[in-house]
PDB file of C-alpha atoms and ligand atoms in Angstrom:
ATOM      1  CA  MET A   1       0.301  -0.135  -0.197  1.00  0.00           C
ATOM      2  CA  GLU A   2       1.001   3.570  -0.832  1.00  0.00           C
ATOM      3  CA  VAL A   3      -0.337   6.854   0.525  1.00  0.00           C
ATOM      4  CA  ILE A   4       0.041  10.037  -0.989  1.00  0.00           C
ATOM      5  CA  ILE A   5      -0.794  13.067   0.498  1.00  0.00           C
ATOM      6  CA  ARG A   6      -2.530  16.244  -1.711  1.00  0.00           C
ATOM      7  CA  PRO A   7      -2.681  19.526  -0.103  1.00  0.00           C
ATOM      8  CA  ASP A   8      -6.519  19.812  -0.582  1.00  0.00           C
ATOM      9  CA  ALA A   9      -9.777  17.789  -1.699  1.00  0.00           C
ATOM     10  CA  ASP A  10      -9.363  19.141  -5.160  1.00  0.00           C
ATOM     11  CA  SER A  11      -5.687  18.524  -6.073  1.00  0.00           C
ATOM     12  CA  ALA A  12      -6.696  14.895  -4.548  1.00  0.00           C
ATOM     13  CA  ALA A  13      -9.072  14.396  -6.917  1.00  0.00           C
ATOM     14  CA  ALA A  14      -7.607  15.561  -9.698  1.00  0.00           C
ATOM     15  CA  LEU A  15      -4.708  13.087  -9.226  1.00  0.00           C
ATOM     16  CA  VAL A  16      -7.474  10.361  -9.248  1.00  0.00           C
ATOM     17  CA  ALA A  17      -8.276  11.635 -12.396  1.00  0.00           C
ATOM     18  CA  GLN A  18      -5.221  11.682 -13.516  1.00  0.00           C
ATOM     19  CA  ILE A  19      -3.945   8.227 -12.829  1.00  0.00           C
ATOM     20  CA  ILE A  20      -7.156   6.816 -14.152  1.00  0.00           C
ATOM     21  CA  ALA A  21      -6.396   8.728 -17.145  1.00  0.00           C
ATOM     22  CA  ARG A  22      -3.294   7.833 -17.734  1.00  0.00           C
ATOM     23  CA  GLU A  23      -4.268   3.924 -17.171  1.00  0.00           C
ATOM     24  CA  LEU A  24      -7.356   4.461 -19.817  1.00  0.00           C
ATOM     25  CA  ARG A  25      -4.620   5.568 -22.588  1.00  0.00           C
ATOM     26  CA  ALA A  26      -2.522   2.975 -22.022  1.00  0.00           C
ATOM     27  CA  ASN A  27      -5.303   0.619 -22.308  1.00  0.00           C
ATOM     28  CA  PRO A  28      -8.102   2.302 -24.002  1.00  0.00           C
ATOM     29  CA  SER A  29     -10.520  -1.070 -23.534  1.00  0.00           C
ATOM     30  CA  LEU A  30      -9.983  -0.964 -19.437  1.00  0.00           C
ATOM     31  CA  VAL A  31     -11.852  -2.622 -16.966  1.00  0.00           C
ATOM     32  CA  LEU A  32     -12.758   0.017 -14.728  1.00  0.00           C
ATOM     33  CA  GLY A  33     -14.305  -0.487 -11.393  1.00  0.00           C
ATOM     34  CA  LEU A  34     -16.427   2.320 -10.356  1.00  0.00           C
ATOM     35  CA  ALA A  35     -18.099   4.175  -7.177  1.00  0.00           C
ATOM     36  CA  THR A  36     -20.368   6.536  -6.169  1.00  0.00           C
ATOM     37  CA  GLY A  37     -20.639   8.897  -3.213  1.00  0.00           C
ATOM     38  CA  ARG A  38     -20.216  12.674  -2.647  1.00  0.00           C
ATOM     39  CA  THR A  39     -16.305  12.669  -2.952  1.00  0.00           C
ATOM     40  CA  MET A  40     -16.382  11.061  -6.184  1.00  0.00           C
ATOM     41  CA  GLU A  41     -18.317  13.503  -8.061  1.00  0.00           C
ATOM     42  CA  SER A  42     -15.582  15.831  -8.391  1.00  0.00           C
ATOM     43  CA  VAL A  43     -13.107  12.808  -9.465  1.00  0.00           C
ATOM     44  CA  TYR A  44     -16.072  12.236 -12.364  1.00  0.00           C
ATOM     45  CA  LEU A  45     -16.210  16.349 -13.261  1.00  0.00           C
ATOM     46  CA  LYS A  46     -12.230  16.260 -13.857  1.00  0.00           C
ATOM     47  CA  LEU A  47     -12.822  13.188 -16.430  1.00  0.00           C
ATOM     48  CA  VAL A  48     -15.652  14.828 -18.157  1.00  0.00           C
ATOM     49  CA  ARG A  49     -13.271  17.593 -18.671  1.00  0.00           C
ATOM     50  CA  LEU A  50     -10.367  15.679 -19.852  1.00  0.00           C
ATOM     51  CA  HIS A  51     -12.627  13.729 -21.782  1.00  0.00           C
ATOM     52  CA  ARG A  52     -14.433  17.707 -23.720  1.00  0.00           C
ATOM     53  CA  GLU A  53     -10.658  19.269 -23.269  1.00  0.00           C
ATOM     54  CA  SER A  54      -7.910  16.599 -24.241  1.00  0.00           C
ATOM     55  CA  ARG A  55      -9.650  13.942 -25.930  1.00  0.00           C
ATOM     56  CA  LEU A  56      -9.964  11.041 -23.389  1.00  0.00           C
ATOM     57  CA  ASP A  57     -11.869   8.315 -24.982  1.00  0.00           C
ATOM     58  CA  PHE A  58     -14.405   6.007 -23.178  1.00  0.00           C
ATOM     59  CA  SER A  59     -15.317   3.990 -26.136  1.00  0.00           C
ATOM     60  CA  LEU A  60     -13.905   0.860 -25.755  1.00  0.00           C
ATOM     61  CA  CYS A  61     -14.182   1.048 -21.718  1.00  0.00           C
ATOM     62  CA  ARG A  62     -15.964  -1.120 -19.380  1.00  0.00           C
ATOM     63  CA  THR A  63     -16.967  -0.281 -16.118  1.00  0.00           C
ATOM     64  CA  PHE A  64     -18.302  -2.072 -13.058  1.00  0.00           C
ATOM     65  CA  ASN A  65     -19.495   0.134 -10.080  1.00  0.00           C
ATOM     66  CA  LEU A  66     -18.824  -1.815  -6.906  1.00  0.00           C
ATOM     67  CA  ASP A  67     -23.098  -1.390  -5.283  1.00  0.00           C
ATOM     68  CA  GLU A  68     -26.197  -0.356  -5.939  1.00  0.00           C
ATOM     69  CA  TYR A  69     -29.698  -0.113  -3.922  1.00  0.00           C
ATOM     70  CA  VAL A  70     -31.911  -3.104  -3.432  1.00  0.00           C
ATOM     71  CA  GLY A  71     -35.287  -1.943  -4.681  1.00  0.00           C
ATOM     72  CA  LEU A  72     -34.318   1.300  -6.728  1.00  0.00           C
ATOM     73  CA  SER A  73     -34.384   1.016 -10.678  1.00  0.00           C
ATOM     74  CA  GLY A  74     -32.064   2.409 -12.664  1.00  0.00           C
ATOM     75  CA  SER A  75     -34.341   5.779 -13.415  1.00  0.00           C
ATOM     76  CA  ASP A  76     -34.735   6.302  -9.744  1.00  0.00           C
ATOM     77  CA  ARG A  77     -32.814   9.539  -9.302  1.00  0.00           C
ATOM     78  CA  HIS A  78     -31.175   8.363  -5.696  1.00  0.00           C
ATOM     79  CA  SER A  79     -29.892   4.791  -7.533  1.00  0.00           C
ATOM     80  CA  TYR A  80     -26.213   4.655  -8.324  1.00  0.00           C
ATOM     81  CA  ARG A  81     -27.178   3.839 -11.739  1.00  0.00           C
ATOM     82  CA  HIS A  82     -28.552   7.307 -12.021  1.00  0.00           C
ATOM     83  CA  TYR A  83     -25.742   8.766 -10.566  1.00  0.00           C
ATOM     84  CA  MET A  84     -23.523   7.388 -12.491  1.00  0.00           C
ATOM     85  CA  ASN A  85     -25.361   8.133 -15.887  1.00  0.00           C
ATOM     86  CA  HIS A  86     -25.824  11.855 -14.497  1.00  0.00           C
ATOM     87  CA  HIS A  87     -22.251  12.169 -13.679  1.00  0.00           C
ATOM     88  CA  LEU A  88     -19.926  10.120 -15.745  1.00  0.00           C
ATOM     89  CA  PHE A  89     -21.733   8.031 -18.502  1.00  0.00           C
ATOM     90  CA  LEU A  90     -23.570  10.363 -20.421  1.00  0.00           C
ATOM     91  CA  GLN A  91     -21.275  13.251 -20.333  1.00  0.00           C
ATOM     92  CA  VAL A  92     -18.374  11.345 -21.954  1.00  0.00           C
ATOM     93  CA  ASN A  93     -18.426   8.738 -24.924  1.00  0.00           C
ATOM     94  CA  VAL A  94     -18.454   5.327 -23.086  1.00  0.00           C
ATOM     95  CA  ASP A  95     -20.991   2.753 -24.817  1.00  0.00           C
ATOM     96  CA  LEU A  96     -23.814   2.487 -21.608  1.00  0.00           C
ATOM     97  CA  ARG A  97     -23.819  -1.398 -22.739  1.00  0.00           C
ATOM     98  CA  ASN A  98     -20.256  -1.698 -21.503  1.00  0.00           C
ATOM     99  CA  THR A  99     -21.416  -0.387 -17.809  1.00  0.00           C
ATOM    100  CA  HIS A 100     -22.173  -2.604 -15.371  1.00  0.00           C
ATOM    101  CA  LEU A 101     -24.205  -1.987 -12.354  1.00  0.00           C
ATOM    102  CA  PRO A 102     -26.062  -5.034 -10.097  1.00  0.00           C
ATOM    103  CA  ASP A 103     -29.706  -4.266 -10.703  1.00  0.00           C
ATOM    104  CA  GLY A 104     -30.912  -3.880  -7.268  1.00  0.00           C
ATOM    105  CA  MET A 105     -34.711  -4.491  -8.934  1.00  0.00           C
ATOM    106  CA  ALA A 106     -33.742  -8.340 -10.102  1.00  0.00           C
ATOM    107  CA  ALA A 107     -36.384 -10.921  -9.188  1.00  0.00           C
ATOM    108  CA  ASP A 108     -33.852 -13.576  -7.953  1.00  0.00           C
ATOM    109  CA  LEU A 109     -31.215 -11.140  -6.493  1.00  0.00           C
ATOM    110  CA  GLU A 110     -28.999 -14.056  -5.244  1.00  0.00           C
ATOM    111  CA  ALA A 111     -29.064 -15.107  -9.192  1.00  0.00           C
ATOM    112  CA  GLU A 112     -28.174 -11.287  -9.747  1.00  0.00           C
ATOM    113  CA  CYS A 113     -25.065 -11.645  -7.715  1.00  0.00           C
ATOM    114  CA  ARG A 114     -23.403 -14.556  -9.207  1.00  0.00           C
ATOM    115  CA  HIS A 115     -24.449 -13.129 -12.707  1.00  0.00           C
ATOM    116  CA  TYR A 116     -22.698  -9.872 -11.961  1.00  0.00           C
ATOM    117  CA  GLU A 117     -19.782 -11.949 -10.683  1.00  0.00           C
ATOM    118  CA  GLU A 118     -19.827 -14.077 -13.917  1.00  0.00           C
ATOM    119  CA  ARG A 119     -19.598 -10.537 -15.665  1.00  0.00           C
ATOM    120  CA  ILE A 120     -16.709  -9.321 -14.495  1.00  0.00           C
ATOM    121  CA  ARG A 121     -14.697 -12.705 -14.596  1.00  0.00           C
ATOM    122  CA  ARG A 122     -15.854 -12.781 -18.535  1.00  0.00           C
ATOM    123  CA  MET A 123     -14.310  -9.347 -18.825  1.00  0.00           C
ATOM    124  CA  GLY A 124     -11.093 -10.621 -17.684  1.00  0.00           C
ATOM    125  CA  GLY A 125     -11.168  -8.916 -14.202  1.00  0.00           C
ATOM    126  CA  ILE A 126     -11.077  -5.595 -13.203  1.00  0.00           C
ATOM    127  CA  ASP A 127      -8.005  -3.698 -14.080  1.00  0.00           C
ATOM    128  CA  LEU A 128      -8.316  -0.216 -11.413  1.00  0.00           C
ATOM    129  CA  GLN A 129     -11.101  -0.096  -9.158  1.00  0.00           C
ATOM    130  CA  LEU A 130     -12.100   3.151  -7.806  1.00  0.00           C
ATOM    131  CA  LEU A 131     -12.682   2.911  -4.045  1.00  0.00           C
ATOM    132  CA  GLY A 132     -14.285   5.745  -1.684  1.00  0.00           C
ATOM    133  CA  LEU A 133     -14.630   4.943   1.997  1.00  0.00           C
ATOM    134  CA  GLY A 134     -17.789   5.540   4.410  1.00  0.00           C
ATOM    135  CA  GLN A 135     -17.607   6.793   7.517  1.00  0.00           C
ATOM    136  CA  ALA A 136     -17.572   3.535   9.345  1.00  0.00           C
ATOM    137  CA  GLY A 137     -14.841   2.325   6.849  1.00  0.00           C
ATOM    138  CA  HIS A 138     -16.706   0.322   4.204  1.00  0.00           C
ATOM    139  CA  LEU A 139     -15.778  -0.513   0.780  1.00  0.00           C
ATOM    140  CA  GLY A 140     -18.662  -0.528  -1.105  1.00  0.00           C
ATOM    141  CA  PHE A 141     -21.405  -1.457   1.027  1.00  0.00           C
ATOM    142  CA  ASN A 142     -19.217  -4.334   2.979  1.00  0.00           C
ATOM    143  CA  GLU A 143     -20.805  -3.250   6.163  1.00  0.00           C
ATOM    144  CA  PRO A 144     -19.134  -4.777   9.435  1.00  0.00           C
ATOM    145  CA  LEU A 145     -18.493  -8.203   9.574  1.00  0.00           C
ATOM    146  CA  SER A 146     -17.936  -8.614   6.143  1.00  0.00           C
ATOM    147  CA  ALA A 147     -15.947 -11.428   5.299  1.00  0.00           C
ATOM    148  CA  LEU A 148     -12.294 -11.088   4.034  1.00  0.00           C
ATOM    149  CA  ARG A 149     -13.633 -13.171   1.283  1.00  0.00           C
ATOM    150  CA  SER A 150     -16.846 -12.399   0.368  1.00  0.00           C
ATOM    151  CA  ARG A 151     -18.291 -12.134  -3.318  1.00  0.00           C
ATOM    152  CA  THR A 152     -20.972 -10.381  -4.550  1.00  0.00           C
ATOM    153  CA  ARG A 153     -23.960 -10.640  -2.341  1.00  0.00           C
ATOM    154  CA  VAL A 154     -27.353  -8.536  -0.667  1.00  0.00           C
ATOM    155  CA  LYS A 155     -25.818  -6.669   2.734  1.00  0.00           C
ATOM    156  CA  ALA A 156     -28.274  -4.646   5.438  1.00  0.00           C
ATOM    157  CA  LEU A 157     -26.830  -1.503   5.631  1.00  0.00           C
ATOM    158  CA  SER A 158     -25.486  -0.262   9.523  1.00  0.00           C
ATOM    159  CA  PRO A 159     -26.808   2.492  11.605  1.00  0.00           C
ATOM    160  CA  VAL A 160     -23.801   4.183  10.527  1.00  0.00           C
ATOM    161  CA  THR A 161     -24.037   4.493   6.863  1.00  0.00           C
ATOM    162  CA  LEU A 162     -28.066   4.462   7.315  1.00  0.00           C
ATOM    163  CA  ARG A 163     -26.672   7.634   8.846  1.00  0.00           C
ATOM    164  CA  GLN A 164     -24.647   9.008   6.547  1.00  0.00           C
ATOM    165  CA  ASN A 165     -26.542   8.772   3.458  1.00  0.00           C
ATOM    166  CA  ALA A 166     -30.134   9.007   4.502  1.00  0.00           C
ATOM    167  CA  PRO A 167     -29.600  13.100   3.980  1.00  0.00           C
ATOM    168  CA  LEU A 168     -29.486  12.403   0.210  1.00  0.00           C
ATOM    169  CA  PHE A 169     -33.124  11.257   0.022  1.00  0.00           C
ATOM    170  CA  GLU A 170     -35.785  13.868   1.246  1.00  0.00           C
ATOM    171  CA  ARG A 171     -37.655  11.413   3.044  1.00  0.00           C
ATOM    172  CA  PRO A 172     -34.716   9.262   5.060  1.00  0.00           C
ATOM    173  CA  GLU A 173     -37.375   6.936   5.249  1.00  0.00           C
ATOM    174  CA  GLN A 174     -37.135   6.281   1.418  1.00  0.00           C
ATOM    175  CA  MET A 175     -33.191   4.996   1.570  1.00  0.00           C
ATOM    176  CA  PRO A 176     -33.344   1.314   1.236  1.00  0.00           C
ATOM    177  CA  ARG A 177     -31.990  -1.060   3.945  1.00  0.00           C
ATOM    178  CA  ARG A 178     -30.045  -3.120   1.631  1.00  0.00           C
ATOM    179  CA  ALA A 179     -27.783  -2.844  -0.922  1.00  0.00           C
ATOM    180  CA  ILE A 180     -26.042  -5.498  -3.483  1.00  0.00           C
ATOM    181  CA  THR A 181     -22.343  -4.944  -3.194  1.00  0.00           C
ATOM    182  CA  MET A 182     -19.134  -6.505  -4.445  1.00  0.00           C
ATOM    183  CA  GLY A 183     -17.528  -8.370  -1.733  1.00  0.00           C
ATOM    184  CA  VAL A 184     -13.847  -7.669  -0.112  1.00  0.00           C
ATOM    185  CA  GLY A 185     -12.831 -10.960  -2.081  1.00  0.00           C
ATOM    186  CA  THR A 186     -14.205  -9.442  -5.613  1.00  0.00           C
ATOM    187  CA  ILE A 187     -12.542  -5.970  -4.655  1.00  0.00           C
ATOM    188  CA  LEU A 188      -8.787  -7.431  -3.743  1.00  0.00           C
ATOM    189  CA  GLU A 189      -8.874  -9.401  -7.253  1.00  0.00           C
ATOM    190  CA  CYS A 190      -8.396  -6.531  -8.803  1.00  0.00           C
ATOM    191  CA  ARG A 191      -5.448  -5.507 -10.553  1.00  0.00           C
ATOM    192  CA  ARG A 192      -5.063  -1.910  -8.909  1.00  0.00           C
ATOM    193  CA  CYS A 193      -7.184  -0.405  -6.449  1.00  0.00           C
ATOM    194  CA  LEU A 194      -7.435   3.584  -6.223  1.00  0.00           C
ATOM    195  CA  LEU A 195      -9.108   5.111  -2.828  1.00  0.00           C
ATOM    196  CA  LEU A 196      -9.380   8.275  -2.232  1.00  0.00           C
ATOM    197  CA  ALA A 197     -10.738  10.339   1.310  1.00  0.00           C
ATOM    198  CA  THR A 198     -11.334  13.610   1.624  1.00  0.00           C
ATOM    199  CA  GLY A 199     -11.834  15.929   4.874  1.00  0.00           C
ATOM    200  CA  GLY A 200     -11.530  15.979   8.288  1.00  0.00           C
ATOM    201  CA  ALA A 201     -14.342  13.393   8.788  1.00  0.00           C
ATOM    202  CA  LYS A 202     -12.451  11.011   6.869  1.00  0.00           C
ATOM    203  CA  ALA A 203      -9.262  11.385   9.640  1.00  0.00           C
ATOM    204  CA  GLY A 204      -9.980   8.856  12.121  1.00  0.00           C
ATOM    205  CA  ILE A 205     -11.129   6.102   9.549  1.00  0.00           C
ATOM    206  CA  ILE A 206      -8.670   6.698   7.324  1.00  0.00           C
ATOM    207  CA  ALA A 207      -5.775   6.076  10.159  1.00  0.00           C
ATOM    208  CA  ARG A 208      -7.675   2.867  10.940  1.00  0.00           C
ATOM    209  CA  ALA A 209      -7.824   1.396   7.592  1.00  0.00           C
ATOM    210  CA  VAL A 210      -4.126   2.423   6.880  1.00  0.00           C
ATOM    211  CA  GLU A 211      -2.424   1.828   9.840  1.00  0.00           C
ATOM    212  CA  GLY A 212      -4.675  -0.153  11.812  1.00  0.00           C
ATOM    213  CA  PRO A 213      -4.748  -4.004  12.094  1.00  0.00           C
ATOM    214  CA  ILE A 214      -6.806  -5.901   9.736  1.00  0.00           C
ATOM    215  CA  THR A 215     -10.692  -6.363  10.408  1.00  0.00           C
ATOM    216  CA  SER A 216     -13.563  -7.562   9.156  1.00  0.00           C
ATOM    217  CA  MET A 217     -15.602  -4.852  11.189  1.00  0.00           C
ATOM    218  CA  ILE A 218     -14.103  -2.093   8.568  1.00  0.00           C
ATOM    219  CA  SER A 219     -13.629  -3.583   5.330  1.00  0.00           C
ATOM    220  CA  ALA A 220     -10.945  -0.914   4.188  1.00  0.00           C
ATOM    221  CA  THR A 221      -8.674  -2.037   6.335  1.00  0.00           C
ATOM    222  CA  SER A 222      -8.304  -5.436   3.915  1.00  0.00           C
ATOM    223  CA  LEU A 223      -6.485  -3.466   1.345  1.00  0.00           C
ATOM    224  CA  GLN A 224      -3.477  -4.240   3.237  1.00  0.00           C
ATOM    225  CA  LEU A 225      -3.791  -7.328   2.098  1.00  0.00           C
ATOM    226  CA  HIS A 226      -3.375  -6.040  -1.920  1.00  0.00           C
ATOM    227  CA  PRO A 227      -0.310  -6.082  -4.057  1.00  0.00           C
ATOM    228  CA  ARG A 228      -1.230  -2.685  -5.310  1.00  0.00           C
ATOM    229  CA  CYS A 229      -3.444  -0.141  -3.791  1.00  0.00           C
ATOM    230  CA  THR A 230      -2.311   3.460  -3.387  1.00  0.00           C
ATOM    231  CA  VAL A 231      -4.513   5.658  -0.984  1.00  0.00           C
ATOM    232  CA  ILE A 232      -4.844   9.355  -1.564  1.00  0.00           C
ATOM    233  CA  VAL A 233      -6.062  11.648   0.765  1.00  0.00           C
ATOM    234  CA  ASP A 234      -5.750  15.468   1.420  1.00  0.00           C
ATOM    235  CA  GLU A 235      -4.104  17.092   4.095  1.00  0.00           C
ATOM    236  CA  PRO A 236      -7.644  17.033   6.471  1.00  0.00           C
ATOM    237  CA  ALA A 237      -7.754  13.149   6.230  1.00  0.00           C
ATOM    238  CA  ALA A 238      -4.133  12.732   6.421  1.00  0.00           C
ATOM    239  CA  ARG A 239      -4.228  14.508   9.973  1.00  0.00           C
ATOM    240  CA  GLN A 240      -4.613  11.620  12.248  1.00  0.00           C
ATOM    241  CA  LEU A 241      -1.971   9.285  10.207  1.00  0.00           C
ATOM    242  CA  GLN A 242       1.199   8.401  12.168  1.00  0.00           C
ATOM    243  CA  GLU A 243       3.884   7.629   8.918  1.00  0.00           C
ATOM    244  CA  THR A 244       2.890  10.899   7.069  1.00  0.00           C
ATOM    245  CA  ASP A 245       7.063  11.718   6.613  1.00  0.00           C
ATOM    246  CA  TYR A 246       7.624   8.629   5.217  1.00  0.00           C
ATOM    247  CA  TYR A 247       4.504   8.652   2.711  1.00  0.00           C
ATOM    248  CA  ARG A 248       5.286  11.501   1.495  1.00  0.00           C
ATOM    249  CA  TRP A 249       9.248  10.568   1.349  1.00  0.00           C
ATOM    250  CA  ILE A 250       7.971   7.958  -1.266  1.00  0.00           C
ATOM    251  CA  PHE A 251       5.839   9.915  -3.081  1.00  0.00           C
ATOM    252  CA  ASP A 252       8.829  12.712  -3.533  1.00  0.00           C
ATOM    253  CA  ASN A 253      11.430  10.012  -4.767  1.00  0.00           C
ATOM    254  CA  GLU A 254       9.314   7.447  -6.400  1.00  0.00           C
ATOM    255  CA  PRO A 255       9.672   7.639 -10.309  1.00  0.00           C
ATOM    256  CA  GLU A 256       6.160   6.669 -11.136  1.00  0.00           C
ATOM    257  CA  TRP A 257       5.062   9.548  -9.642  1.00  0.00           C
ATOM    258  CA  GLU A 258       7.245  12.171 -11.080  1.00  0.00           C
ATOM    259  CA  PRO A 259       4.313  13.234 -13.867  1.00  0.00           C
ATOM    260  CA  PHE A 260       2.487  14.163 -10.529  1.00  0.00           C
ATOM    261  CA  ARG A 261       4.627  15.596  -8.555  1.00  0.00           C
TER     262      ARG A 261
HETATM  263  C1  LIG B   1     -21.708   5.290  -0.274  1.00  0.00           C
HETATM  264  C2  LIG B   1     -20.859   4.079  -1.107  1.00  0.00           C
HETATM  265  C3  LIG B   1     -19.310   3.951  -0.778  1.00  0.00           C
HETATM  266  C4  LIG B   1     -18.505   5.415  -0.346  1.00  0.00           C
HETATM  267  C5  LIG B   1     -19.311   5.757   0.704  1.00  0.00           C
HETATM  268  C6  LIG B   1     -18.478   7.310   0.443  1.00  0.00           C
HETATM  269  O1  LIG B   1     -22.013   4.783   1.023  1.00  0.00           O
HETATM  270  N1  LIG B   1     -21.362   2.605  -1.013  1.00  0.00           N
HETATM  271  O2  LIG B   1     -19.038   3.119  -1.894  1.00  0.00           O
HETATM  272  O3  LIG B   1     -17.339   4.947  -0.727  1.00  0.00           O
HETATM  273  O4  LIG B   1     -20.451   6.130  -0.029  1.00  0.00           O
HETATM  274  O5  LIG B   1     -19.229   8.328   0.504  1.00  0.00           O
HETATM  275  P1  LIG B   1     -18.389   9.791   0.435  1.00  0.00           P
HETATM  276  O6  LIG B   1     -17.960  10.210  -0.620  1.00  0.00           O
HETATM  277  O7  LIG B   1     -20.026  10.901   0.022  1.00  0.00           O
HETATM  278  O8  LIG B   1     -18.731  10.071   1.955  1.00  0.00           O
END
């Protein structure tokens, strides 16, 4: 795992967008794992700008999102399908048929979860997975006690998650209590993981995720098992990390990061 600390949320999101753009340019048919949440909005804004101003091409790109609420159709504006269409897919030249999210309206949810895993496998696996961080440390909707080897499945949302995301609904009781999420095991199989967390409210959970012991209570700690995971934070989110001098030294000296310094 490596940790990159940027001065503010905007430059942290810009770095994430630049890394995605570089991977996409190197491999136009990249299988890209995507995430939702407020933090990602700024990444998608920058990707849209790179598409418009620097011709970043999504035409061959395939995407898989981490999760979707159970019981919301893609046309519901609270669904993650709607979020993705709005913030990214309809703003760039991705082929919508190449964009995948779990179907939260599927009659047989277990079969839907199995099919999702199959679709990922058929595409050759995910090359680069973008990740946000819930306040309780979940990846996707891998709530406390998510097995470190779990696969795509239905998960009941924890009280912390319900509290965190309910303000995004007009009436809190509209918020579904369950979601389909890629499992921790599914995420750990991606070739590269990129986690973005910004703002002081994430400082405590980032420190536990990066420097704390691995535990199924905090699914983000599982990233310590991943061979190629980059965590990008801004200064406020880095405030409780212990080894920041070391992380900064690596960023300043590692040839891979030279174009981004
Ligand atoms: C939701 C998503 C997570 C995401 C989290 C972060 O819970 N299921 O995948 O990491 O939001 O949200 P925010 O960026 O709004 O803090």
